[in-house]
Coordinates of C-alpha atoms and ligand atoms in Angstrom, one line a residue:
M228 CA -29.1 11.4 -14.5
R229 CA -25.1 11.0 -13.7
T230 CA -24.6 12.4 -10.4
A231 CA -20.9 13.7 -9.4
V232 CA -19.4 12.4 -6.3
V233 CA -18.5 16.1 -5.2
Y234 CA -20.1 19.0 -4.7
Q235 CA -19.6 21.7 -7.7
P236 CA -17.8 19.2 -10.1
A237 CA -17.0 22.1 -12.3
A238 CA -15.8 24.6 -10.0
E239 CA -12.5 25.0 -9.3
F240 CA -10.7 23.6 -6.2
A241 CA -11.0 25.6 -3.4
L242 CA -8.1 24.6 -1.4
P243 CA -5.6 26.9 -0.8
P244 CA -1.9 26.2 -1.8
F245 CA -1.1 26.6 2.4
Q246 CA -3.5 24.2 2.7
R247 CA -2.0 21.7 -0.6
R248 CA 1.1 22.6 1.0
I249 CA 0.6 21.3 5.0
I250 CA -1.1 18.0 3.1
S251 CA 1.9 17.1 0.4
L252 CA 4.0 17.3 3.7
T253 CA 2.3 14.6 5.8
I254 CA 2.4 12.9 2.9
Y255 CA 6.1 13.0 2.0
L256 CA 6.2 12.2 5.8
G257 CA 4.8 8.9 5.2
F258 CA 6.9 8.1 2.0
A259 CA 9.9 8.8 3.6
A260 CA 8.7 6.5 6.3
L261 CA 8.0 4.0 3.6
A262 CA 11.6 4.1 2.2
V263 CA 13.1 3.6 5.7
G264 CA 11.1 0.3 6.5
V265 CA 11.7 -1.1 2.8
I266 CA 15.4 -0.6 3.3
N267 CA 14.8 -3.0 6.5
G268 CA 11.4 -5.2 4.3
F269 CA 14.5 -5.7 2.1
A270 CA 16.9 -7.7 4.7
Q271 CA 13.7 -9.7 6.0
A272 CA 13.4 -11.3 2.6
L273 CA 16.6 -12.2 2.6
N274 CA 16.6 -13.8 6.3
Y275 CA 14.5 -15.9 5.0
A276 CA 16.6 -17.2 2.2
G277 CA 19.0 -17.9 6.2
I278 CA 21.1 -14.4 4.6
D279 CA 21.8 -11.8 7.6
V280 CA 22.5 -8.3 6.3
F281 CA 21.3 -6.6 9.9
Q282 CA 24.7 -7.1 10.7
Y283 CA 26.0 -4.2 7.8
Y284 CA 22.7 -2.3 8.5
P285 CA 24.6 0.6 10.3
G286 CA 23.2 0.9 13.6
M287 CA 21.2 -2.3 14.0
R288 CA 21.7 -4.5 16.6
S289 CA 19.4 -6.7 15.7
Y290 CA 16.7 -9.2 13.4
Y291 CA 13.7 -7.6 15.8
Q292 CA 15.1 -4.7 15.5
G293 CA 15.3 -4.5 12.0
L294 CA 11.3 -6.4 12.0
T295 CA 10.2 -3.6 14.4
V296 CA 11.7 -0.2 11.7
H297 CA 9.7 -2.9 9.0
G298 CA 6.3 -2.6 10.6
V299 CA 6.5 0.6 12.4
F300 CA 7.7 2.6 9.7
N301 CA 5.3 1.3 6.9
V302 CA 2.3 -0.4 8.8
I303 CA 1.3 3.0 11.3
I304 CA 3.5 6.1 10.0
L305 CA 3.5 5.6 6.5
T306 CA -0.6 4.7 6.9
F307 CA -1.3 7.3 9.4
A308 CA 0.5 10.0 7.1
F309 CA -1.2 9.1 3.9
A310 CA -4.6 8.3 5.5
N311 CA -4.3 12.5 7.5
G312 CA -3.3 13.7 4.1
F313 CA -5.2 12.1 1.3
V314 CA -8.5 11.5 3.6
A315 CA -8.4 16.2 4.8
L316 CA -8.2 16.5 0.2
T317 CA -11.1 14.1 -0.4
T318 CA -13.4 15.9 2.0
A319 CA -12.1 19.1 1.0
R320 CA -13.0 18.4 -2.4
G321 CA -16.2 16.5 -1.7
L322 CA -17.6 19.5 -0.4
N323 CA -15.2 21.5 -2.3
R324 CA -14.4 23.6 1.1
P325 CA -11.1 24.7 2.5
L326 CA -10.4 22.8 5.9
N327 CA -9.4 24.9 9.4
S328 CA -5.3 25.4 8.6
A329 CA -4.4 25.7 12.3
L330 CA -5.5 21.7 12.7
L331 CA -3.6 20.6 9.7
V332 CA -0.5 22.0 11.1
A333 CA -1.6 20.8 14.4
S334 CA -2.3 17.1 13.0
L335 CA 1.1 17.6 11.0
A336 CA 3.1 18.5 14.2
S337 CA 1.6 15.7 15.7
L338 CA 2.0 13.0 13.4
A339 CA 6.2 14.2 12.8
T340 CA 6.8 14.5 16.5
G341 CA 5.6 10.9 17.6
A342 CA 7.3 9.8 15.0
A343 CA 10.1 11.5 15.7
L344 CA 9.9 10.0 18.9
A345 CA 9.4 6.5 18.1
T346 CA 11.6 6.6 15.6
A347 CA 14.2 7.1 18.2
A348 CA 13.2 4.6 20.7
I349 CA 13.7 2.3 18.0
L350 CA 16.4 2.9 16.4
S351 CA 18.3 3.8 19.2
G352 CA 17.3 -0.1 20.3
H353 CA 14.6 0.8 23.2
A354 CA 11.9 -0.6 21.5
S355 CA 12.6 -3.8 19.5
V356 CA 9.1 -4.9 20.2
L357 CA 7.6 -4.6 17.0
F358 CA 4.6 -3.3 15.8
T359 CA 2.2 -5.5 17.6
F360 CA 4.2 -4.1 21.4
Y361 CA 3.0 -7.4 23.3
A362 CA 3.6 -6.8 27.0
P363 CA 5.2 -8.0 29.0
L364 CA 7.9 -7.0 26.3
Q365 CA 8.7 -3.6 27.5
A366 CA 9.5 -0.4 25.3
H367 CA 11.2 2.9 26.5
W368 CA 8.0 4.8 27.3
T369 CA 8.8 7.8 24.4
F370 CA 8.0 4.9 22.2
Y371 CA 4.4 4.6 23.5
L372 CA 4.4 8.4 23.7
G373 CA 5.4 8.7 19.8
L374 CA 2.5 6.5 19.3
V375 CA -0.1 8.3 21.2
L376 CA 1.0 11.3 19.5
I377 CA 0.9 9.7 16.3
V378 CA -3.2 8.8 17.2
V379 CA -3.5 12.0 18.6
S380 CA -3.2 13.1 14.6
T381 CA -5.4 11.1 13.7
W382 CA -8.1 12.3 16.0
L383 CA -6.9 16.2 14.7
T384 CA -7.6 15.1 11.0
S385 CA -10.7 13.9 12.1
I386 CA -12.0 17.1 13.7
N387 CA -11.2 19.1 10.6
I388 CA -13.0 16.6 8.5
F389 CA -16.5 16.7 10.8
L390 CA -15.9 20.9 11.3
I391 CA -16.3 20.9 7.5
V392 CA -18.9 18.2 7.4
H393 CA -20.8 20.3 9.6
A394 CA -20.4 23.3 8.3
W395 CA -21.5 22.5 4.9
R396 CA -24.6 20.5 6.0
R397 CA -25.4 23.9 8.0
D398 CA -25.5 25.5 4.5
H399 CA -27.0 22.9 2.1
P400 CA -30.3 21.8 5.0
G401 CA -31.8 18.2 3.2
E402 CA -28.9 17.8 0.9
R403 CA -27.4 14.4 0.5
L404 CA -23.8 14.4 1.6
P405 CA -21.7 14.2 -2.2
L406 CA -20.3 11.0 -2.1
L407 CA -16.6 11.5 -2.1
A408 CA -17.4 14.0 1.4
F409 CA -19.4 11.3 2.6
I410 CA -16.8 8.3 2.3
S411 CA -14.2 10.1 3.7
A412 CA -16.1 11.3 6.5
V413 CA -17.3 7.6 7.4
T414 CA -13.7 6.8 7.0
Y415 CA -12.8 8.7 10.0
I416 CA -15.1 7.8 12.4
F417 CA -14.5 4.1 11.9
W418 CA -11.2 5.2 13.2
D419 CA -12.0 7.0 15.9
I420 CA -14.1 4.0 17.3
A421 CA -11.7 1.4 16.5
S422 CA -8.4 3.4 18.0
I423 CA -10.1 4.0 21.0
G424 CA -8.5 0.4 22.3
I425 CA -5.1 1.3 21.5
A426 CA -5.7 4.4 22.9
I427 CA -6.8 2.5 26.0
E428 CA -4.2 0.6 26.6
T429 CA -1.5 3.1 25.8
V430 CA -2.2 5.5 27.9
A431 CA -4.0 3.5 30.8
F432 CA -1.4 0.6 30.4
L433 CA 1.8 0.6 28.9
L434 CA 2.8 4.5 29.3
P435 CA 2.6 4.5 32.9
W436 CA 4.3 0.7 33.7
S437 CA 7.0 2.0 31.3
L438 CA 7.4 5.1 33.2
G439 CA 7.7 2.8 36.5
L440 CA 4.3 4.5 37.9
M441 CA 3.5 1.1 37.3
A442 CA 5.0 -2.2 38.7
T443 CA 2.9 -5.1 36.7
T444 CA 0.4 -4.9 34.2
D445 CA -2.0 -7.6 32.7
P446 CA -0.5 -9.0 28.9
L447 CA -3.8 -10.7 27.9
L448 CA -6.1 -7.7 28.7
D449 CA -3.4 -5.6 26.8
R450 CA -2.9 -7.7 24.0
T451 CA -7.2 -7.6 23.5
L452 CA -7.1 -3.9 23.4
F453 CA -4.4 -3.9 20.9
W454 CA -6.1 -6.4 18.7
F455 CA -9.6 -4.5 19.2
T456 CA -7.9 -1.5 17.4
G457 CA -5.3 -3.9 15.5
H458 CA -8.3 -5.3 13.0
P459 CA -9.6 -2.2 12.2
I460 CA -6.6 -0.7 11.7
V461 CA -6.0 -2.8 8.7
Y462 CA -9.1 -1.7 7.1
F463 CA -8.0 2.5 8.2
W464 CA -5.0 1.7 6.3
L465 CA -7.6 0.5 3.3
L466 CA -9.9 2.8 3.1
P467 CA -8.4 5.4 1.9
V468 CA -7.4 3.4 -0.9
Y469 CA -10.9 2.1 -1.1
I470 CA -11.7 5.8 -1.7
S471 CA -9.4 5.6 -4.6
W472 CA -10.7 2.8 -6.1
Y473 CA -14.5 4.2 -5.8
A474 CA -14.3 7.8 -6.3
M475 CA -11.2 8.2 -8.6
I476 CA -10.4 4.7 -10.9
P477 CA -14.2 4.8 -12.6
C478 CA -12.9 8.4 -14.3
Q479 CA -9.4 7.6 -14.6
V480 CA -10.6 4.5 -17.1
G481 CA -13.3 6.9 -18.1
G482 CA -16.2 5.0 -16.8
S483 CA -18.6 6.6 -14.1
L484 CA -19.0 4.0 -10.0
F485 CA -22.4 2.6 -10.9
S486 CA -24.5 3.0 -7.4
D487 CA -24.0 5.7 -5.1
T488 CA -26.1 4.3 -2.5
A489 CA -24.1 0.4 -2.8
A490 CA -21.0 2.2 -1.8
R491 CA -22.1 4.3 1.0
I492 CA -23.8 0.2 2.4
V493 CA -20.1 -0.6 1.9
F494 CA -18.2 2.0 4.3
I495 CA -21.0 1.7 7.0
M496 CA -20.8 -1.7 6.9
F497 CA -16.8 -1.3 8.3
L498 CA -18.2 1.0 10.4
I499 CA -20.6 -1.2 12.1
I500 CA -18.3 -4.2 11.9
I501 CA -15.5 -2.9 13.9
P502 CA -14.9 -5.5 17.3
I503 CA -13.8 -8.6 15.6
G504 CA -10.5 -8.4 16.5
L505 CA -10.5 -11.4 17.9
H506 CA -9.7 -13.4 14.9
H507 CA -5.9 -12.4 15.6
Q508 CA -6.4 -14.7 19.2
F509 CA -7.9 -17.5 18.1
V510 CA -5.1 -19.3 19.9
D511 CA -4.9 -17.2 23.0
P512 CA -6.0 -18.6 26.5
G513 CA -8.5 -17.1 28.9
I514 CA -11.2 -16.0 25.3
S515 CA -14.2 -18.5 25.6
P516 CA -14.3 -20.9 22.4
S517 CA -18.0 -19.9 21.7
L518 CA -17.1 -16.4 21.5
K519 CA -14.2 -17.0 19.1
F520 CA -16.8 -18.8 17.0
A521 CA -19.2 -15.7 17.3
V522 CA -16.4 -13.3 15.6
A523 CA -15.1 -16.4 12.9
V524 CA -18.8 -15.7 11.7
L525 CA -19.0 -11.6 11.9
T526 CA -15.7 -11.9 10.3
F527 CA -16.9 -13.8 7.5
I528 CA -19.3 -11.4 7.1
V529 CA -17.2 -8.0 6.8
F530 CA -15.8 -10.4 4.1
L531 CA -18.5 -9.0 2.1
P532 CA -18.5 -5.2 1.8
S533 CA -15.3 -6.3 0.0
L534 CA -17.0 -8.8 -2.2
L535 CA -19.2 -5.9 -2.7
T536 CA -16.5 -3.2 -3.5
A537 CA -15.1 -6.6 -6.5
F538 CA -18.2 -6.4 -8.3
S539 CA -19.1 -2.5 -7.8
V540 CA -15.3 -1.0 -9.1
M541 CA -14.9 -4.1 -11.9
Y542 CA -18.5 -3.1 -13.0
A543 CA -17.1 0.7 -12.9
L544 CA -14.3 -0.4 -14.7
E545 CA -16.2 -2.2 -17.2
I546 CA -18.6 0.8 -18.6
G547 CA -14.9 2.5 -18.8
S548 CA -13.6 0.4 -21.1
R549 CA -16.8 -0.3 -23.4
R550 CA -16.9 3.1 -23.2
N551 CA -13.7 3.8 -25.1
G552 CA -14.5 0.9 -27.7
G553 CA -14.0 -2.4 -24.9
T554 CA -15.8 -5.8 -25.6
G555 CA -16.1 -9.2 -25.2
V556 CA -16.6 -11.1 -21.6
I557 CA -13.4 -10.9 -20.5
S558 CA -11.2 -9.3 -23.1
W559 CA -13.0 -5.3 -21.9
F560 CA -10.5 -5.6 -19.0
F561 CA -7.2 -5.6 -21.8
N562 CA -8.6 -2.4 -23.1
L563 CA -8.1 -0.5 -20.1
P564 CA -6.3 2.2 -19.9
W565 CA -2.7 0.0 -19.2
A566 CA -0.4 2.7 -20.4
D567 CA -1.4 5.1 -17.8
P568 CA 0.8 4.2 -14.3
S569 CA -1.6 5.4 -12.2
V570 CA -4.2 3.1 -13.2
A571 CA -2.0 -0.3 -13.8
A572 CA -1.0 0.4 -10.4
Q573 CA -4.1 0.4 -8.7
L574 CA -5.3 -2.2 -11.0
L575 CA -2.9 -4.4 -10.1
A576 CA -3.3 -3.7 -6.5
M577 CA -7.0 -4.9 -7.0
L578 CA -6.1 -8.3 -8.9
A579 CA -2.8 -9.1 -5.8
F580 CA -5.9 -7.9 -3.5
M581 CA -8.3 -10.7 -4.2
L582 CA -5.5 -13.5 -3.2
G583 CA -5.2 -11.2 0.1
G584 CA -8.8 -11.4 0.6
I585 CA -8.9 -14.9 -0.2
T586 CA -5.7 -15.8 2.0
G587 CA -7.9 -13.4 5.2
L588 CA -11.0 -15.9 5.0
M589 CA -8.2 -18.9 5.4
N590 CA -6.8 -17.0 8.1
A591 CA -10.4 -16.6 9.6
S592 CA -11.5 -19.9 9.5
Y593 CA -10.9 -21.0 12.9
T594 CA -9.4 -24.5 12.5
I595 CA -7.1 -23.3 9.3
N596 CA -6.2 -20.7 11.6
L597 CA -4.7 -22.9 14.0
E598 CA -2.8 -24.3 11.3
V599 CA -1.5 -21.2 9.9
H600 CA -1.3 -18.7 12.9
N601 CA 2.3 -17.4 13.6
T602 CA 3.1 -19.4 10.6
A603 CA 5.3 -17.3 7.5
F604 CA 1.7 -17.9 6.1
V605 CA 0.6 -14.8 7.3
P606 CA 2.9 -12.5 6.4
G607 CA 2.3 -14.1 2.9
H608 CA -1.2 -12.9 3.4
F609 CA -0.7 -9.5 4.8
H610 CA 2.0 -8.4 2.0
L611 CA -1.0 -9.2 -0.6
T612 CA -3.3 -6.6 1.8
I613 CA -1.4 -3.9 3.2
G614 CA 1.6 -4.7 1.3
T615 CA 0.4 -4.3 -2.4
A616 CA -3.7 -3.9 -2.2
V617 CA -2.8 -0.6 -0.2
A618 CA 1.4 -0.2 -0.9
L619 CA 1.3 -0.3 -4.4
S620 CA -2.2 1.6 -4.7
Y621 CA -0.6 4.3 -2.7
M622 CA 2.5 4.3 -5.2
G623 CA -0.2 4.2 -8.3
I624 CA -2.2 7.5 -6.5
A625 CA 1.0 9.5 -6.0
Y626 CA 1.6 9.4 -10.1
W627 CA -1.6 12.2 -9.6
L628 CA -1.1 13.2 -6.6
V629 CA 3.0 14.5 -6.8
P630 CA 1.9 16.0 -9.9
Y631 CA -0.9 17.9 -8.5
F632 CA 0.6 19.2 -5.2
E633 CA 4.2 20.1 -7.2
Q634 CA 2.2 21.5 -10.7
R635 CA 4.6 19.2 -12.3
E636 CA 4.3 16.3 -15.0
L637 CA 5.1 13.1 -13.9
W638 CA 8.8 12.3 -15.1
S639 CA 8.3 9.6 -16.9
R640 CA 5.4 7.0 -17.3
K641 CA 7.4 4.2 -19.1
F642 CA 9.5 4.1 -16.0
A643 CA 6.9 4.1 -13.4
L644 CA 5.0 1.6 -15.1
V645 CA 7.9 -1.0 -15.2
Q646 CA 8.0 0.1 -11.4
S647 CA 4.5 -0.8 -10.6
W648 CA 4.5 -4.4 -12.7
L649 CA 8.4 -5.3 -11.4
Y650 CA 6.3 -4.5 -7.9
F651 CA 3.5 -6.6 -8.8
I652 CA 5.2 -9.5 -9.9
G653 CA 8.1 -9.0 -7.2
V654 CA 5.6 -9.7 -4.4
L655 CA 3.2 -12.2 -6.5
I656 CA 6.7 -14.4 -5.8
L657 CA 7.4 -13.4 -2.1
A658 CA 3.9 -14.1 -1.3
R659 CA 4.4 -17.6 -2.9
G660 CA 7.4 -18.4 -1.0
L661 CA 6.0 -16.9 2.7
I662 CA 2.8 -19.0 1.8
S663 CA 4.2 -22.3 0.6
G664 CA 7.1 -21.9 3.8
G665 CA 3.8 -20.8 6.4
L666 CA 1.9 -23.9 5.0
A667 CA 5.4 -26.2 6.3
G668 CA 5.6 -25.1 9.6
M669 CA 7.9 -21.9 8.8
P670 CA 7.4 -19.6 11.2
R671 CA 7.0 -15.5 11.2
R672 CA 8.7 -13.2 13.0
T673 CA 12.1 -15.7 13.5
A674 CA 15.4 -14.9 12.6
I675 CA 15.5 -17.6 10.0
S676 CA 18.9 -16.8 9.4
L677 CA 20.3 -17.5 13.1
I678 CA 18.4 -20.7 13.8
D679 CA 20.1 -23.5 15.1
Y680 CA 18.0 -26.2 14.4
P681 CA 17.1 -27.9 11.3
K682 CA 14.9 -26.3 8.7
L683 CA 12.2 -28.9 7.9
P684 CA 11.4 -30.1 4.3
G685 CA 10.4 -26.9 1.8
W686 CA 11.4 -24.2 3.9
R687 CA 15.1 -24.2 2.2
E688 CA 13.0 -23.6 -1.1
A689 CA 10.4 -21.4 0.3
G690 CA 13.2 -19.2 2.1
I691 CA 14.8 -19.0 -1.0
V692 CA 11.3 -17.7 -3.1
T693 CA 10.7 -15.2 -0.4
S694 CA 13.9 -13.7 -0.8
V695 CA 13.8 -13.6 -4.3
G696 CA 10.6 -11.9 -4.9
G697 CA 11.7 -9.6 -2.0
S698 CA 14.7 -8.2 -3.9
I699 CA 12.6 -7.4 -6.7
M700 CA 9.9 -5.8 -4.5
F701 CA 13.0 -3.7 -3.1
I702 CA 13.9 -2.7 -6.6
A703 CA 11.1 -1.3 -7.5
A704 CA 10.3 0.4 -4.4
A705 CA 13.3 2.2 -5.0
M706 CA 12.3 3.1 -8.7
F707 CA 9.3 4.6 -7.1
F708 CA 10.8 6.9 -4.7
I709 CA 13.2 7.5 -7.8
E710 CA 10.1 9.0 -9.8
I711 CA 8.8 10.8 -7.6
G712 CA 11.9 12.4 -6.6
M713 CA 12.8 13.1 -10.0
T714 CA 9.4 14.5 -11.2
A715 CA 9.0 17.0 -8.2
F716 CA 12.6 18.2 -8.7
F717 CA 12.9 18.2 -12.1
G718 CA 9.3 17.1 -13.6
K719 CA 8.1 19.5 -16.7
P720 CA 5.8 22.3 -14.8
A721 CA 2.5 21.9 -15.6
R722 CA -1.4 23.6 -14.2
I723 CA -3.3 20.8 -12.7
K724 CA -6.2 22.6 -11.6
D725 CA -8.0 19.3 -9.4
I726 CA -8.1 16.2 -8.4
P727 CA -9.9 13.0 -10.8
F728 CA -13.4 12.3 -9.5
T729 CA -16.2 10.4 -10.6
D730 CA -19.1 10.3 -11.2
T731 CA -22.1 7.8 -10.2
I732 CA -24.8 6.6 -12.6
E733 CA -27.7 5.5 -10.2
P734 CA -28.2 9.0 -8.0
P735 CA -28.1 8.9 -4.3
A736 CA -31.5 8.0 -3.0
S737 CA -33.8 12.0 -2.4
E738 CA -36.2 10.0 -0.5
G739 CA -37.0 6.2 1.7
F740 CA -34.3 4.6 3.6
F741 CA -31.7 5.3 1.7
V742 CA -31.4 8.9 2.9
S743 CA -30.6 7.3 6.7
L744 CA -27.6 6.4 5.5
D745 CA -26.1 9.9 5.7
R746 CA -27.2 10.2 9.4
F747 CA -24.8 9.0 11.0
R748 CA -25.4 9.3 14.4
Y749 CA -27.4 5.7 13.5
W750 CA -24.5 3.9 12.6
I751 CA -22.2 4.9 15.6
A752 CA -24.9 3.6 17.8
A753 CA -25.0 0.6 15.8
S754 CA -21.3 0.2 15.8
I755 CA -20.8 1.1 19.5
I756 CA -23.4 -1.4 20.5
L757 CA -21.9 -4.1 18.6
C758 CA -18.8 -3.8 20.6
L759 CA -20.3 -3.7 23.8
I760 CA -22.0 -6.8 22.7
I761 CA -18.9 -9.0 22.0
Y762 CA -16.6 -7.2 24.2
G763 CA -18.2 -6.4 27.1
P764 CA -18.5 -9.6 28.8
L765 CA -15.1 -10.5 27.9
I766 CA -13.3 -7.8 29.7
I767 CA -16.1 -8.1 32.5
S768 CA -15.4 -11.6 32.9
H769 CA -11.4 -10.7 33.0
L770 CA -11.8 -8.4 35.8
P771 CA -10.1 -8.1 38.6
L772 CA -7.1 -7.3 36.6
N773 CA -4.8 -9.8 36.2
R774 CA -1.3 -7.8 37.0
L775 CA 0.7 -10.5 36.3
S776 CA 3.8 -8.8 34.7
V777 CA 6.7 -6.9 35.1
G778 CA 8.1 -5.2 32.4
Y779 CA 10.4 -7.4 30.4
T780 CA 13.2 -4.9 28.1
N781 CA 15.6 -6.4 25.8
Y782 CA 18.2 -3.1 25.7
Ligands
HAS155 FE1 -6.0 -9.2 7.7 C1 -3.7 -10.9 9.6 C2 -8.2 -12.0 8.0 C3 -8.0 -8.2 5.3 C4 -4.1 -7.2 6.9 N1 -4.1 -9.1 8.5 C5 -3.4 -9.8 9.3 C6 -2.2 -9.0 9.5 C7 -2.3 -8.1 8.7 C8 -3.4 -8.3 7.8 C9 -1.0 -7.0 8.9 O1 -8.9 -13.9 10.2 C10 -1.1 -9.8 10.7 C11 -1.3 -9.1 11.7 C12 0.1 -9.7 12.4 O2 1.1 -8.7 12.6 O3 -0.9 -10.4 13.9 N2 -7.8 -10.0 6.8 C13 -8.8 -11.3 7.3 C14 -9.9 -11.2 6.0 C15 -9.8 -10.3 5.6 C16 -8.6 -9.0 5.1 C17 -11.1 -12.1 6.3 N3 -5.8 -7.8 6.5 C18 -6.2 -7.8 5.0 C19 -6.8 -6.2 5.2 C20 -5.4 -6.1 5.6 C21 -5.3 -7.6 6.3 C22 -7.1 -5.7 3.7 C23 -4.6 -4.9 5.2 C24 -4.6 -3.5 4.7 N4 -5.8 -11.2 8.6 C25 -7.3 -12.2 9.0 C26 -6.9 -13.2 10.0 C27 -5.2 -12.7 10.4 C28 -5.3 -11.6 9.7 C29 -7.6 -14.1 10.6 C30 -4.9 -13.1 11.5 C31 -3.9 -14.3 10.9 C32 -3.5 -14.9 12.3 O4 -3.2 -16.3 12.9 O5 -2.2 -14.4 13.2 C33 -10.9 -9.5 4.8 O6 -11.2 -8.3 4.8 C34 -10.4 -9.5 3.2 C35 -11.6 -9.3 1.8 C36 -10.9 -9.2 0.5 C37 -11.4 -9.5 -0.4 C38 -11.3 -9.2 -1.6 C39 -11.9 -8.1 -2.8 C40 -11.3 -8.2 -3.9 C41 -11.0 -6.5 -4.3 C42 -10.2 -6.3 -5.7 C43 -11.2 -6.3 -7.1 C44 -10.6 -6.6 -7.6 C45 -10.5 -5.9 -9.2 C46 -10.2 -6.0 -10.4 C47 -12.3 -4.9 -9.7 C48 -13.3 -10.0 -0.4 C49 -12.1 -5.6 -3.6 C50 -10.8 -6.3 -11.3 C51 -10.3 -7.7 -12.2 C52 -10.8 -8.0 -13.6 C53 -10.1 -9.9 -13.3 C54 -11.8 -8.4 -14.3
CU156 CU1 -7.9 -9.2 11.5

């Protein structure tokens, strides 16, 4: 028996138009950030070829200011805005229940205020500290306050999600939570635990330090707290996309997800395996090699839920293709609805993610990491993950979401298709350049166009390839904005009642162990215990704090 992943699949989606509007504004705020971010991304790519265009950008003072804009706008403002809007929407649809309007507005207000504060600090040159804002580099306090408000917006969204989950459970005692609502809720539970590190770092240390209330700070502790959140943050970017891959794409290709239980296990695995941020600190002093090794092993374990996802989603695609006449061992893949830009963009994102996953494992391998850390290899990895698996999926999702928000048809399917392919081709070229440059020792986060020492063999070619790929991506990103702008303002009016969602072939278990997957408190406890095992001894051994660093400001 096929089971829908939502409650009341046949009923009209009970989301009031006002809430739909607030959700759309939240996501549009994210897309506006993306627009600013990619303009600076273009300059980053050209930098690798030795071309400095920052000097022509109005208001930009330095390479690092541009890089901060690129990072903060694309991986903090865009991703948080998208998650807040999209996951609130999927929870509401999963339960077919309206959200709390006041909380929706409060979350958007907090996000917009935080983004405005951080933007003002960065654009005025008071926060050229990159998206990792390592101490002792010190930004203006408004930058940290902006970040705090952005994180608060995600907590407000969490409360909204948990309130309707709780209300639904009260009305349906003993029933399994519909899959779409389950994976949406787990995404935010996961993030709430993961965000504790960055919250402590900014509120307890960086904010008072930048306000002058605290003269010095402890850079290693700050970095450790940052990466406690900074690793799982990448899954907070990814999981909304996984929601689309699991619960929407199968429907969009005419297929079904095979196993409800497998999808729930994947999200629970992400929830439990939070504390692996130390794989970003393999070269940091003051952390024992055995702990680093333990974290390398845990990182290999967190590879599993993504591998499971690859197989689950691939099977769902295959089911869809075969239902529509697809045959063969491989050729069914070409029978997927490649003419649908929403599907094509996300399929291409998945293909890129295979390479992103492989390069992630390379990073996680302790000894290889010593070779590639802080080289261009790392941006090569993350442009395939956040830069494509996530960003290109957002674009694919936008190709049904913006029509749904605006109740208009997509402006041009062909234009959107060309856009998706161009972006995909661009990123493959860019990543090829960055990865080969990284292997030749080309550093990341470096104004290559301004260095006054000779480039090593291989850097020049890698830089040219990177800038060609980045330029193609930039054109494709511009096409994305044209497509959604034209859709929002000039698309043919249409009546789109609902969002896409799939069904599962294997229904959720009604008895036995797997029913307890829905008992969040067990998994929250497991997650917190694992965090304490990995980070507890590390933090204790680090006490008393080593408060050595006064702030270094570059403005
Ligand atoms: Fe990472 C650094 C390890 C995933 C983002 N990563 C970064 C940074 C970013 C980032 C931004 O261990 C730089 C941070 C900074 O500024 O310093 N990463 C991993 C590992 C994974 C991984 C093991 N990363 C991500 C994701 C990101 C992301 C996801 C963003 C969204 N990463 C690292 C490490 C570093 C690092 C080290 C530190 C490097 C250093 O030294 O600084 C894994 O989670 C990846 C698992 C992925 C897979 C792929 C599954 C494939 C799927 C698609 C299926 C395709 C289908 C299509 C269905 C196992 C699900 C069908 C196709 C047919 C052909 C039929
Ligand atoms: Cu990581």
